[in-house]
Amino acid sequence: MKLVPIYAIAGALTLATMLPQQAAADDLVVGAAISLTGGLAYADVPAQKGMQLAIDEINAAGGIGGKYKIDLRLKDSRSDPAQTSIAAQELIDDGASVLVTPCDADPSIGAGQMAQSAGVAAFSTCASSPNLPLAVGDHMFTNFPGDNVQATVSAKYAIDSGYKNAYILISPDTSYTQLPNYFKTVFETLGGKVVGEDNFSIGQQDFSAQVTKIKSLEPAADVIMTAAYEPDFPAFIKQLRAAGITAPVIGSDGIDSPTTFALGDVAEGVVFSTAGFAAPGSPLEAFNAKYKAANGENPDTIFSAIGYDLIKVLEAAVLKADSVDREAIWQAVRELENVQGATSTITYKGTNGVPLRQVSLIKVVKGDRELVLQEAPDAALIPAPSL
Amino acid sequence: MEIFVQQCVNALSLGGTYALLALGLAVVFSVLGMINFAHGEILTITGYTVFFSLMLAVPAVLIIPLALIVAMLAAAAMERVAFRPLRGAGPTSLLITSFAVSGILQVLFQNLISARPRPVPIPDFLTGAFTVGPFHIGVIQSLSILATLAMVGLLTLFLKRTLLGMAIRAAAVDFPTTRLMGIRANRVILAAFAISGLLAGVSGLLWIAQRGSVDPLMGFLPVLKAFIAAILGGIGNLTGAVIGGFFLGAIEIGLQAALPEPVQPFRDAIALTLVVVVLLYRPQGLFGAVHSVRP
């Protein structure tokens, strides 16, 4: 009996999405084929909350430029690439002016190709793979500091901190978890040496074999870099510290999560790259306050602010184009410079679809975050995306 | 040599957690002839119990018993709600149902609790290690070896010494005859589920202590490994499930330690190939069920 209300809600929602939606001619129809359930929901749900916050804010002020209200149409792509493509096609047929795709390159490629052939600009909520626009074409945009950019910042930081011998831990399972390969390129360009590297499988609970190998490295690694995230990262670092290895660990945005800060002593001193830092007076701090007012709790992850950024980019593009026409918006996105988002300024002009954004390096100190540095790295150092 | 001994400890500890999970699957399979793919969700439920207990400031000593009780109740509830109405249905229907239960629970966790992992702070003494001679042995590693031994011991006692335990063993061999002896089917099946819930609860606690968070989808991979271990050991055979778990742990750690770096990405493929090779020679698994042909 208890399940009845849930079925009722689900039924009502299904019905609501099936009803024909009529947008006013001046509405910006944003079609979002993103994952509200399944393996990508951990990223897309927070991103969607950030998008919604920006949309409510803009619509309450009378729409973009007081003229174009935003009409968000959401279809759950269930973290399934095939379902994402179907949802994307439906949204495009339904008249979406722009398409939003999930926080991962795989489903975004199929959906992006639909957008590409329909001449619709597509944005992944938070995929960080620099390959995504290359795989799809000039209508695909990402919305996060690229893996190669993050790795450049952390490798330069490692060299500047005096580390010479690095160990990298990679998972071949996703493009994102291969980020340490970029780290390796930059670290070696700057004169460091990678003395050991290992693979892991996402979701493997045991890292004792890798830890035993790290312990026997000759020369010993004085820094460890990985893009592992939950649940792998906590398991890895616990086993690493339990084995008495004290070398500093550098991670990436995947561990920008409350779990990392709840790990206690083992995570003390971990440094990771992410999209922003809520310094006092920063736009991110303002965003967090707004988010808390709307949702009653602080955002769990930077992905909410990133979702907010995405709508701010669309706002800037529509303002520039002064139109909600697909082609005009796409043209305008390619000319955007220094759009102020919640996490950073965002520039698409002169890029191949991966925006220029700042990267923040954050250190875990007593269960809280401390800013190490915030910068856009030297373009000459950034490794080319590898396929 | 030191590294070899260290890796053996690693293999024992990983194998132990696989063994606990495989045992949970095997107990239910031995009685009902079904693989419960929603077994992993019991792990998740255990994790959420710990998460909410910490949030509600439940005294630390009560959290573990509470989590185990909730795990047993959850497994029993699963049987009552999802599987009992299908009593007598073919194994395929039961298998599909277990997938459905798993999927429904995952969506409920995602929508009613959070799509994001929830942090579960683990006391620092649990993340430490102690040193024996040249060896570093993690506290959680030793706990998982000890927990496996304790659970296997307790389960053996229960199955051999209690009426309900003997009924479960009898039902595993021949359910209709067991019922003719005056044993109530519902009690036996419910008990089997409760035991599998307890085993999942223990492995859930160990897994949570290792990963420090609880996630709506965290149950899938462990149950997959347990499934492989159970098949390897001879599905439905309890001793086989334990041996299968340790065997799988040894294969995984062994390959991780021995394979050269360029071959490492193929580790899982090689591990599964080894499993297939074992099954080619022993299609019924290492300890194939003796009652595989029923009269």
XYZ file of C-alpha atoms in Angstrom:
682
model
C 0.000 0.000 0.000
C 2.809 2.348 0.835
C 4.002 2.217 -2.738
C 0.780 3.640 -4.116
C 1.648 7.335 -3.738
C 4.957 6.749 -5.524
C 3.229 5.050 -8.439
C 0.732 7.877 -8.490
C 3.473 10.491 -8.618
C 5.373 8.544 -11.262
C 2.186 8.219 -13.298
C 1.422 11.896 -13.010
C 4.953 12.780 -14.062
C 4.802 10.480 -17.065
C 1.492 11.992 -18.060
C 2.864 15.486 -17.652
C 5.800 14.782 -19.940
C 3.499 13.226 -22.537
C 1.212 16.223 -22.786
C 2.031 18.453 -25.735
C 3.911 21.454 -24.462
C 3.318 24.713 -26.196
C 6.064 27.250 -25.751
C 5.521 30.918 -26.398
C 7.381 32.026 -29.528
C 9.890 33.953 -27.460
C 10.666 31.199 -24.983
C 14.092 29.630 -24.947
C 13.307 25.931 -25.042
C 16.129 24.022 -23.337
C 15.899 20.277 -23.907
C 17.705 18.327 -21.210
C 18.273 14.621 -21.916
C 20.056 13.959 -18.638
C 20.224 11.127 -16.126
C 17.872 11.478 -13.213
C 18.338 7.779 -12.409
C 21.114 5.242 -12.855
C 24.875 5.496 -12.656
C 25.144 9.135 -13.744
C 22.418 10.500 -11.473
C 25.069 11.326 -8.850
C 26.267 14.111 -11.176
C 23.265 15.027 -13.305
C 20.789 15.433 -10.436
C 22.935 18.062 -8.652
C 23.661 19.764 -11.994
C 19.954 19.884 -12.755
C 19.273 21.516 -9.381
C 21.811 24.232 -10.213
C 20.259 24.715 -13.656
C 16.831 25.042 -12.101
C 18.084 27.664 -9.660
C 19.438 29.814 -12.497
C 16.268 29.338 -14.552
C 13.993 30.352 -11.660
C 16.165 33.388 -11.014
C 16.163 34.493 -14.661
C 12.456 33.834 -15.210
C 11.531 35.657 -11.982
C 13.358 38.681 -13.373
C 11.246 38.546 -16.535
C 13.365 36.217 -18.633
C 16.651 36.694 -20.471
C 17.026 40.390 -21.171
C 13.469 40.802 -19.870
C 12.307 39.089 -23.029
C 13.027 35.392 -23.363
C 11.712 33.096 -20.633
C 13.470 29.770 -20.242
C 11.356 26.665 -20.744
C 13.273 23.628 -19.463
C 12.091 20.276 -20.810
C 13.544 17.389 -18.930
C 13.702 13.775 -20.084
C 15.333 11.120 -17.922
C 17.992 9.397 -20.002
C 18.480 6.769 -17.241
C 22.285 6.803 -17.658
C 21.834 4.735 -20.788
C 23.443 5.938 -24.032
C 20.644 4.533 -26.236
C 17.957 6.116 -24.075
C 19.880 9.402 -24.105
C 19.859 9.479 -27.904
C 16.134 8.723 -28.006
C 15.388 11.462 -25.475
C 17.639 13.887 -27.338
C 15.903 13.196 -30.645
C 12.490 13.723 -29.048
C 13.561 16.998 -27.486
C 15.026 18.253 -30.755
C 11.881 17.267 -32.671
C 9.931 19.017 -29.956
C 11.620 22.301 -30.855
C 14.460 22.600 -28.344
C 16.767 25.530 -29.165
C 19.630 23.987 -27.211
C 20.267 20.512 -25.885
C 21.779 19.507 -22.547
C 23.393 16.054 -22.362
C 24.633 13.937 -19.412
C 27.791 14.356 -17.374
C 29.701 11.742 -19.322
C 31.182 11.549 -22.771
C 29.641 8.194 -23.776
C 25.932 9.119 -23.737
C 26.784 12.673 -24.818
C 28.393 11.473 -28.051
C 25.190 9.879 -29.386
C 22.970 12.731 -28.232
C 25.513 15.280 -29.463
C 25.467 13.750 -32.943
C 21.686 14.203 -33.064
C 22.178 17.844 -32.114
C 25.013 18.223 -34.608
C 22.919 17.079 -37.545
C 19.950 19.205 -36.433
C 22.150 22.283 -36.045
C 21.450 22.543 -32.313
C 24.147 23.514 -29.825
C 24.612 20.743 -27.234
C 26.206 21.095 -23.793
C 27.250 18.257 -21.516
C 26.317 19.129 -17.922
C 29.736 18.358 -16.497
C 31.732 15.907 -18.626
C 35.399 16.855 -18.417
C 36.728 14.772 -21.307
C 38.449 17.078 -23.794
C 37.711 14.513 -26.515
C 33.976 14.982 -26.450
C 33.737 17.950 -28.857
C 36.301 16.248 -31.121
C 34.194 13.101 -31.246
C 30.970 14.937 -32.087
C 31.700 18.108 -33.990
C 31.444 21.866 -33.725
C 27.992 21.838 -32.098
C 29.166 19.978 -28.999
C 30.370 21.978 -26.008
C 31.600 20.904 -22.588
C 31.109 22.904 -19.426
C 33.936 21.884 -17.110
C 37.709 22.370 -16.915
C 39.024 19.637 -19.215
C 40.909 16.634 -17.815
C 44.068 17.766 -19.597
C 43.729 21.273 -18.120
C 43.183 19.992 -14.576
C 46.148 17.637 -14.916
C 48.350 20.487 -16.166
C 47.570 22.563 -13.091
C 48.187 19.687 -10.688
C 51.402 18.547 -12.422
C 52.808 22.053 -12.327
C 51.849 22.285 -8.661
C 53.621 18.970 -8.002
C 56.830 20.198 -9.666
C 56.622 23.563 -7.877
C 56.260 21.687 -4.583
C 59.571 19.932 -5.269
C 58.233 16.468 -6.032
C 60.401 14.541 -8.474
C 59.164 10.946 -8.563
C 55.503 10.320 -9.178
C 53.346 7.209 -9.082
C 50.102 7.276 -11.079
C 47.043 5.077 -10.642
C 44.753 4.770 -13.653
C 41.565 2.945 -14.470
C 41.033 2.091 -18.146
C 37.289 1.849 -17.430
C 36.434 5.468 -18.277
C 38.068 8.301 -20.129
C 37.990 10.410 -16.963
C 39.932 7.955 -14.815
C 42.774 8.103 -17.354
C 43.410 11.732 -16.425
C 46.743 10.806 -14.751
C 48.123 10.105 -18.239
C 47.912 13.853 -18.913
C 49.518 14.451 -15.523
C 52.364 12.171 -16.565
C 52.937 14.073 -19.813
C 53.124 17.454 -18.102
C 55.070 16.179 -15.084
C 57.741 14.679 -17.353
C 57.828 17.755 -19.593
C 58.620 19.798 -16.496
C 61.460 17.479 -15.516
C 59.754 15.038 -13.147
C 59.787 11.273 -13.505
C 56.962 8.761 -13.248
C 58.530 5.874 -11.355
C 55.507 3.604 -11.273
C 52.013 3.212 -12.610
C 49.179 0.794 -12.015
C 45.664 0.035 -13.129
C 42.541 -0.547 -11.134
C 38.943 -1.444 -11.954
C 36.217 0.961 -10.921
C 34.419 -0.462 -7.902
C 37.201 -2.794 -6.839
C 37.266 -2.711 -3.069
C 40.780 -3.879 -2.611
C 43.927 -1.925 -3.390
C 46.324 -3.974 -1.317
C 48.178 -5.275 -4.371
C 48.787 -1.734 -5.661
C 49.747 -0.501 -2.198
C 52.229 -3.340 -1.765
C 53.781 -2.363 -5.106
C 53.991 1.332 -4.178
C 55.783 0.324 -0.997
C 58.428 -1.536 -2.942
C 59.058 1.206 -5.530
C 62.704 2.102 -6.020
C 63.168 5.075 -5.943
C 60.170 5.708 -3.734
C 57.399 7.901 -5.100
C 57.288 11.300 -3.435
C 53.856 12.093 -4.900
C 50.896 9.911 -5.914
C 48.375 11.013 -8.535
C 45.037 9.400 -9.348
C 41.624 10.327 -10.732
C 39.934 7.562 -8.742
C 36.752 8.686 -7.012
C 34.156 7.114 -4.739
C 34.205 4.347 -3.710
C 37.682 3.651 -5.048
C 39.472 6.706 -3.737
C 38.509 6.277 -0.056
C 39.356 2.574 -0.169
C 42.684 3.317 -1.866
C 43.810 6.071 0.464
C 42.825 4.140 3.592
C 44.840 1.142 2.498
C 47.708 3.388 1.395
C 47.942 5.162 4.741
C 47.375 1.929 6.663
C 50.485 0.558 4.956
C 52.463 3.463 6.356
C 52.948 5.297 3.050
C 52.911 9.021 3.747
C 53.615 10.396 0.244
C 51.228 13.241 -0.648
C 48.278 12.366 -2.857
C 46.839 14.493 -5.661
C 43.365 13.784 -6.984
C 40.905 15.448 -9.331
C 37.338 16.796 -9.278
C 35.753 13.367 -8.757
C 36.698 13.494 -5.074
C 35.156 16.937 -4.563
C 32.509 15.269 -2.438
C 31.509 15.301 1.255
C 32.863 11.757 1.616
C 36.417 12.990 1.092
C 36.041 15.503 3.900
C 34.519 12.905 6.233
C 37.434 10.472 5.864
C 39.340 11.890 8.824
C 43.098 11.576 9.255
C 43.741 9.514 6.132
C 42.561 12.312 3.837
C 44.457 15.061 5.640
C 46.625 16.955 3.156
C 45.075 15.469 0.005
C 45.143 18.027 -2.809
C 42.676 17.901 -5.687
C 41.753 19.973 -8.726
C 38.195 21.132 -9.220
C 36.152 23.820 -10.941
C 35.898 26.424 -8.200
C 36.418 27.539 -4.630
C 33.945 29.488 -2.497
C 36.290 32.225 -1.283
C 34.585 34.935 0.788
C 32.907 37.373 -1.575
C 33.259 35.053 -4.578
C 30.385 34.272 -6.963
C 30.551 30.653 -5.781
C 29.929 31.694 -2.177
C 26.927 33.711 -3.367
C 25.699 30.708 -5.342
C 26.021 28.403 -2.333
C 23.954 30.823 -0.242
C 21.243 30.990 -2.903
C 21.266 27.220 -3.242
C 20.871 26.802 0.495
C 17.977 29.273 0.572
C 16.217 27.346 -2.192
C 16.969 23.757 -1.141
C 17.475 23.990 2.601
C 20.967 22.488 2.480
C 24.381 23.273 1.081
C 25.204 21.802 -2.320
C 26.936 18.425 -2.005
C 29.113 19.003 -4.993
C 30.501 21.561 -7.406
C 28.231 20.072 -10.107
C 25.322 22.204 -8.877
C 27.276 25.404 -9.462
C 28.372 23.983 -12.817
C 24.722 23.484 -13.793
C 24.085 27.094 -12.828
C 27.033 28.137 -15.023
C 25.530 26.285 -17.979
C 22.346 28.371 -17.839
C 24.397 31.554 -17.402
C 26.246 30.648 -20.612
C 22.938 30.147 -22.426
C 21.709 33.467 -21.034
C 24.802 35.225 -22.374
C 24.445 33.519 -25.756
C 20.771 34.471 -26.123
C 21.567 38.050 -25.095
C 24.316 38.187 -27.683
C 22.158 36.670 -30.415
C 19.025 38.512 -29.275
C 17.184 35.492 -30.578
C 16.178 31.973 -29.573
C 16.946 30.651 -33.018
C 19.098 27.483 -32.947
C 21.639 28.687 -35.461
C 21.895 32.157 -33.908
C 22.473 30.727 -30.424
C 25.123 28.342 -31.696
C 26.935 31.164 -33.479
C 26.736 33.306 -30.343
C 28.147 30.580 -28.048
C 31.230 30.372 -30.251
C 31.862 34.064 -29.665
C 31.322 34.117 -25.889
C 34.090 35.569 -23.785
C 34.431 35.906 -20.021
C 30.901 34.966 -19.079
C 30.726 35.243 -15.288
C 29.506 31.948 -13.879
C 29.303 30.790 -10.281
C 32.623 28.941 -10.423
C 34.745 30.894 -12.881
C 34.683 33.060 -15.952
C 33.916 31.047 -19.047
C 35.199 31.607 -22.577
C 34.248 29.626 -25.675
C 35.731 31.981 -28.239
C 38.741 30.483 -29.972
C 38.267 27.045 -28.373
C 37.153 23.817 -30.009
C 34.250 23.465 -27.592
C 36.071 22.903 -24.305
C 35.731 26.239 -22.482
C 38.585 28.163 -20.966
C 37.966 28.057 -17.241
C 40.017 28.447 -14.147
C 41.043 25.404 -12.165
C 41.103 25.495 -8.369
C 43.503 23.331 -6.400
C 42.083 22.515 -3.004
C 43.732 20.929 0.000
C 41.854 18.908 2.609
C 42.745 20.399 5.991
C 41.032 19.082 9.137
C 37.982 17.977 7.185
C 37.621 21.338 5.509
C 38.798 22.858 2.222
C 41.710 25.247 1.861
C 42.540 26.964 -1.433
C 46.031 26.176 -2.715
C 45.821 28.108 -5.951
C 43.411 29.099 -8.659
C 44.601 29.583 -12.209
C 44.147 29.002 -15.901
C 47.332 27.164 -16.911
C 49.813 28.166 -19.590
C 48.222 27.028 -22.868
C 51.579 25.782 -24.179
C 51.813 23.230 -21.368
C 48.361 21.686 -21.854
C 48.669 18.273 -23.546
C 46.561 17.642 -26.641
C 43.491 15.495 -26.009
C 44.380 11.849 -26.558
C 41.819 9.560 -28.115
C 59.249 -13.426 -0.070
C 57.946 -10.705 2.213
C 55.880 -9.319 -0.630
C 54.554 -12.800 -1.356
C 53.370 -13.296 2.241
C 51.894 -9.793 2.232
C 49.975 -10.561 -0.967
C 48.710 -13.823 0.571
C 47.256 -11.866 3.476
C 45.709 -9.486 0.935
C 44.204 -12.406 -0.974
C 42.774 -13.946 2.205
C 41.146 -10.699 3.198
C 39.617 -9.951 -0.204
C 38.604 -13.589 -0.614
C 36.937 -13.454 2.782
C 34.556 -10.692 1.759
C 33.746 -12.512 -1.488
C 33.182 -15.696 0.503
C 30.683 -14.002 2.844
C 28.718 -12.634 -0.085
C 28.809 -15.888 -2.049
C 27.675 -17.755 1.045
C 24.655 -15.458 1.280
C 23.713 -16.232 -2.319
C 24.339 -19.942 -1.852
C 22.135 -20.286 1.255
C 19.125 -18.964 -0.634
C 20.008 -20.893 -3.783
C 20.341 -24.171 -1.904
C 16.756 -23.874 -0.651
C 14.929 -22.061 -3.434
C 17.087 -22.701 -6.491
C 17.214 -18.997 -7.265
C 20.009 -16.459 -7.423
C 18.895 -13.362 -5.561
C 20.420 -10.456 -7.472
C 18.845 -8.068 -4.977
C 21.314 -9.437 -2.422
C 23.577 -6.445 -3.079
C 20.831 -4.039 -2.070
C 20.959 -5.551 1.433
C 24.518 -4.229 1.594
C 23.210 -0.824 0.618
C 20.436 -0.991 3.215
C 23.024 -1.896 5.863
C 25.044 1.138 4.805
C 22.073 3.480 4.985
C 21.213 2.107 8.419
C 24.698 3.067 9.610
C 24.417 6.458 7.904
C 21.058 7.307 9.498
C 22.110 5.912 12.888
C 25.111 8.222 12.899
C 22.906 11.131 11.850
C 20.452 10.407 14.668
C 23.337 9.986 17.123
C 22.502 6.359 17.987
C 25.094 5.126 20.554
C 28.073 3.579 18.774
C 27.740 0.155 20.435
C 24.205 -0.221 19.102
C 24.939 0.681 15.489
C 26.450 -2.627 14.406
C 23.752 -4.875 15.953
C 21.089 -2.523 14.632
C 22.534 -2.610 11.116
C 22.685 -6.414 11.159
C 19.117 -6.710 12.408
C 17.885 -4.327 9.723
C 19.789 -6.366 7.111
C 18.087 -9.584 8.258
C 14.676 -7.931 8.345
C 15.215 -6.443 4.908
C 16.103 -9.840 3.455
C 13.096 -11.425 5.149
C 10.849 -8.624 3.896
C 12.160 -9.144 0.387
C 11.169 -12.807 0.591
C 7.740 -12.002 1.992
C 6.880 -9.207 -0.456
C 8.567 -10.220 -3.680
C 9.379 -13.927 -3.711
C 6.668 -15.639 -1.671
C 3.894 -14.670 -4.118
C 5.959 -16.421 -6.802
C 6.434 -19.640 -4.876
C 6.414 -22.481 -7.354
C 7.277 -20.278 -10.305
C 10.212 -21.305 -12.472
C 13.782 -20.182 -11.762
C 13.643 -17.668 -14.625
C 10.668 -15.844 -13.119
C 12.421 -15.703 -9.761
C 15.622 -14.450 -11.349
C 13.807 -11.690 -13.223
C 11.930 -10.793 -10.040
C 15.182 -10.444 -8.134
C 16.476 -8.075 -10.826
C 13.263 -6.101 -10.538
C 13.570 -5.878 -6.738
C 17.148 -4.703 -7.145
C 16.182 -2.067 -9.738
C 13.206 -0.790 -7.748
C 15.269 -0.463 -4.574
C 18.031 1.414 -6.401
C 15.571 3.922 -7.847
C 13.927 4.350 -4.430
C 17.309 4.997 -2.795
C 18.178 7.514 -5.512
C 14.906 9.377 -5.292
C 14.036 9.149 -1.605
C 17.499 9.413 -0.051
C 19.969 10.902 -2.499
C 21.498 10.272 -5.881
C 24.817 11.283 -4.306
C 26.936 9.038 -2.119
C 26.400 9.791 1.581
C 29.527 9.980 3.746
C 29.850 7.521 6.606
C 32.707 8.658 8.866
C 34.693 5.671 10.104
C 36.589 5.895 13.414
C 40.314 6.308 12.833
C 41.295 3.127 14.704
C 39.478 1.126 12.038
C 41.552 2.598 9.248
C 44.885 1.867 10.912
C 47.237 -1.064 10.607
C 49.482 -3.067 12.847
C 52.910 -4.382 12.104
C 53.928 -8.008 12.536
C 57.603 -8.389 11.699
C 57.997 -6.979 8.193
C 54.258 -7.123 7.462
C 51.677 -4.404 7.581
C 48.239 -5.784 8.258
C 45.302 -3.440 7.981
C 42.734 -3.472 10.779
C 39.880 -3.837 8.284
C 41.769 -6.569 6.450
C 42.152 -8.575 9.636
C 38.549 -7.881 10.569
C 37.320 -9.252 7.274
C 39.372 -12.423 7.694
C 38.115 -12.834 11.281
C 34.523 -12.033 10.355
C 34.591 -14.607 7.577
C 35.914 -17.289 9.909
C 33.396 -16.369 12.613
C 30.441 -16.326 10.249
C 31.405 -19.607 8.592
C 31.843 -21.166 12.047
C 28.524 -19.883 13.337
C 26.709 -20.907 10.205
C 28.169 -24.415 10.373
C 27.064 -24.761 14.002
C 23.613 -23.455 13.154
C 23.188 -25.803 10.193
C 24.469 -28.867 12.036
C 23.105 -28.376 15.534
C 19.723 -26.684 15.327
C 16.430 -28.041 14.071
C 15.925 -25.107 11.730
C 19.471 -25.532 10.441
C 18.935 -29.205 9.756
C 15.638 -28.385 8.084
C 17.460 -25.992 5.764
C 20.005 -28.652 4.878
C 17.247 -31.184 4.321
C 15.310 -28.736 2.164
C 18.416 -28.181 0.094
C 18.542 -31.870 -0.732
C 14.850 -32.551 -1.178
C 12.293 -29.920 -0.354
C 9.081 -31.946 -0.931
C 10.220 -34.761 1.369
C 11.293 -32.249 4.002
C 7.806 -30.810 3.952
C 6.332 -34.286 4.282
C 8.372 -34.635 7.474
C 6.304 -31.811 8.958
C 8.694 -28.913 8.344
C 6.947 -25.731 7.283
C 8.293 -24.458 3.980
C 7.723 -20.802 4.831
C 9.833 -21.025 7.967
C 12.731 -22.683 6.169
C 12.725 -20.184 3.322
C 12.345 -17.223 5.633
C 15.252 -18.484 7.741
C 17.414 -18.923 4.660
C 16.716 -15.333 3.637
C 17.382 -14.029 7.134
C 20.753 -15.827 7.172
C 21.637 -14.438 3.763
C 20.642 -11.014 5.101
C 22.937 -11.409 8.095
C 25.839 -12.433 5.851
C 25.163 -9.496 3.543
C 24.963 -7.217 6.585
C 28.410 -8.305 7.795
C 29.994 -7.867 4.365
C 28.124 -4.584 3.997
C 29.674 -3.270 7.217
C 33.151 -4.317 6.089
C 32.626 -2.753 2.672
C 31.331 0.500 4.188
C 34.288 0.682 6.562
C 36.531 0.403 3.522
C 34.819 2.948 1.270
C 33.552 5.480 3.816
C 30.332 6.211 1.986
C 27.035 4.663 1.018
C 25.765 4.962 -2.527
C 22.427 3.923 -4.068
C 24.128 1.666 -6.623
C 26.890 0.222 -4.440
C 25.368 -3.272 -4.237
C 25.718 -4.279 -7.860
C 29.409 -5.066 -8.208
C 29.818 -7.071 -4.972
C 26.872 -9.278 -5.879
C 28.360 -9.867 -9.316
C 31.643 -11.000 -7.746
C 29.719 -13.148 -5.291
C 27.830 -14.712 -8.169
C 31.100 -15.618 -9.894
C 32.480 -17.009 -6.641
C 29.342 -19.049 -6.024
C 29.379 -20.505 -9.561
C 33.067 -21.270 -9.224
C 32.528 -23.075 -5.951
C 29.552 -25.061 -7.218
C 26.315 -23.183 -6.932
C 24.176 -24.084 -3.945
C 27.070 -25.719 -2.132
C 27.966 -23.756 1.001
C 31.526 -25.029 1.387
C 31.987 -24.434 -2.309
C 30.812 -20.835 -1.993
C 33.440 -20.133 0.677
C 36.214 -21.816 -1.307
C 35.029 -20.081 -4.484
C 35.229 -16.727 -2.713
C 38.784 -17.309 -1.549
C 39.737 -18.691 -4.962
C 38.422 -15.583 -6.719
C 40.204 -13.334 -4.208
C 43.453 -15.206 -4.814
C 43.110 -14.970 -8.602
C 42.446 -11.229 -8.472
C 45.256 -10.384 -6.077
C 47.637 -12.803 -7.792
C 47.057 -11.260 -11.216
C 47.305 -7.753 -9.815
C 50.655 -8.593 -8.276
C 52.129 -10.734 -11.020
C 51.004 -9.282 -14.343
C 53.370 -6.845 -16.023
C 52.078 -3.291 -16.387
C 51.094 -3.421 -20.109
C 48.880 -6.463 -19.505
C 47.214 -5.030 -16.375
C 44.164 -3.597 -18.173
C 43.251 -7.153 -19.202
C 43.293 -8.336 -15.603
C 39.561 -8.851 -15.239
C 39.377 -10.581 -18.596
C 42.186 -12.931 -17.593
C 40.594 -13.580 -14.197
C 37.294 -14.498 -15.827
C 39.096 -16.658 -18.395
C 40.671 -18.597 -15.536
C 37.205 -19.044 -14.044
C 35.951 -20.358 -17.396
C 38.892 -22.764 -17.601
C 38.054 -24.129 -14.149
C 34.431 -24.535 -15.191
C 35.449 -26.309 -18.425
C 37.111 -29.011 -16.362
C 34.548 -28.961 -13.581
C 31.263 -27.734 -15.097
C 29.506 -28.245 -11.759
C 32.038 -25.986 -10.020
C 34.793 -26.960 -7.622
C 32.316 -28.506 -5.200
C 29.421 -29.230 -7.540
C 26.146 -29.785 -5.739
C 25.601 -33.505 -5.099
C 21.854 -33.130 -5.502
C 22.117 -31.604 -8.933
C 19.920 -34.350 -10.314
C 16.715 -34.631 -8.353
C 14.647 -37.781 -8.555
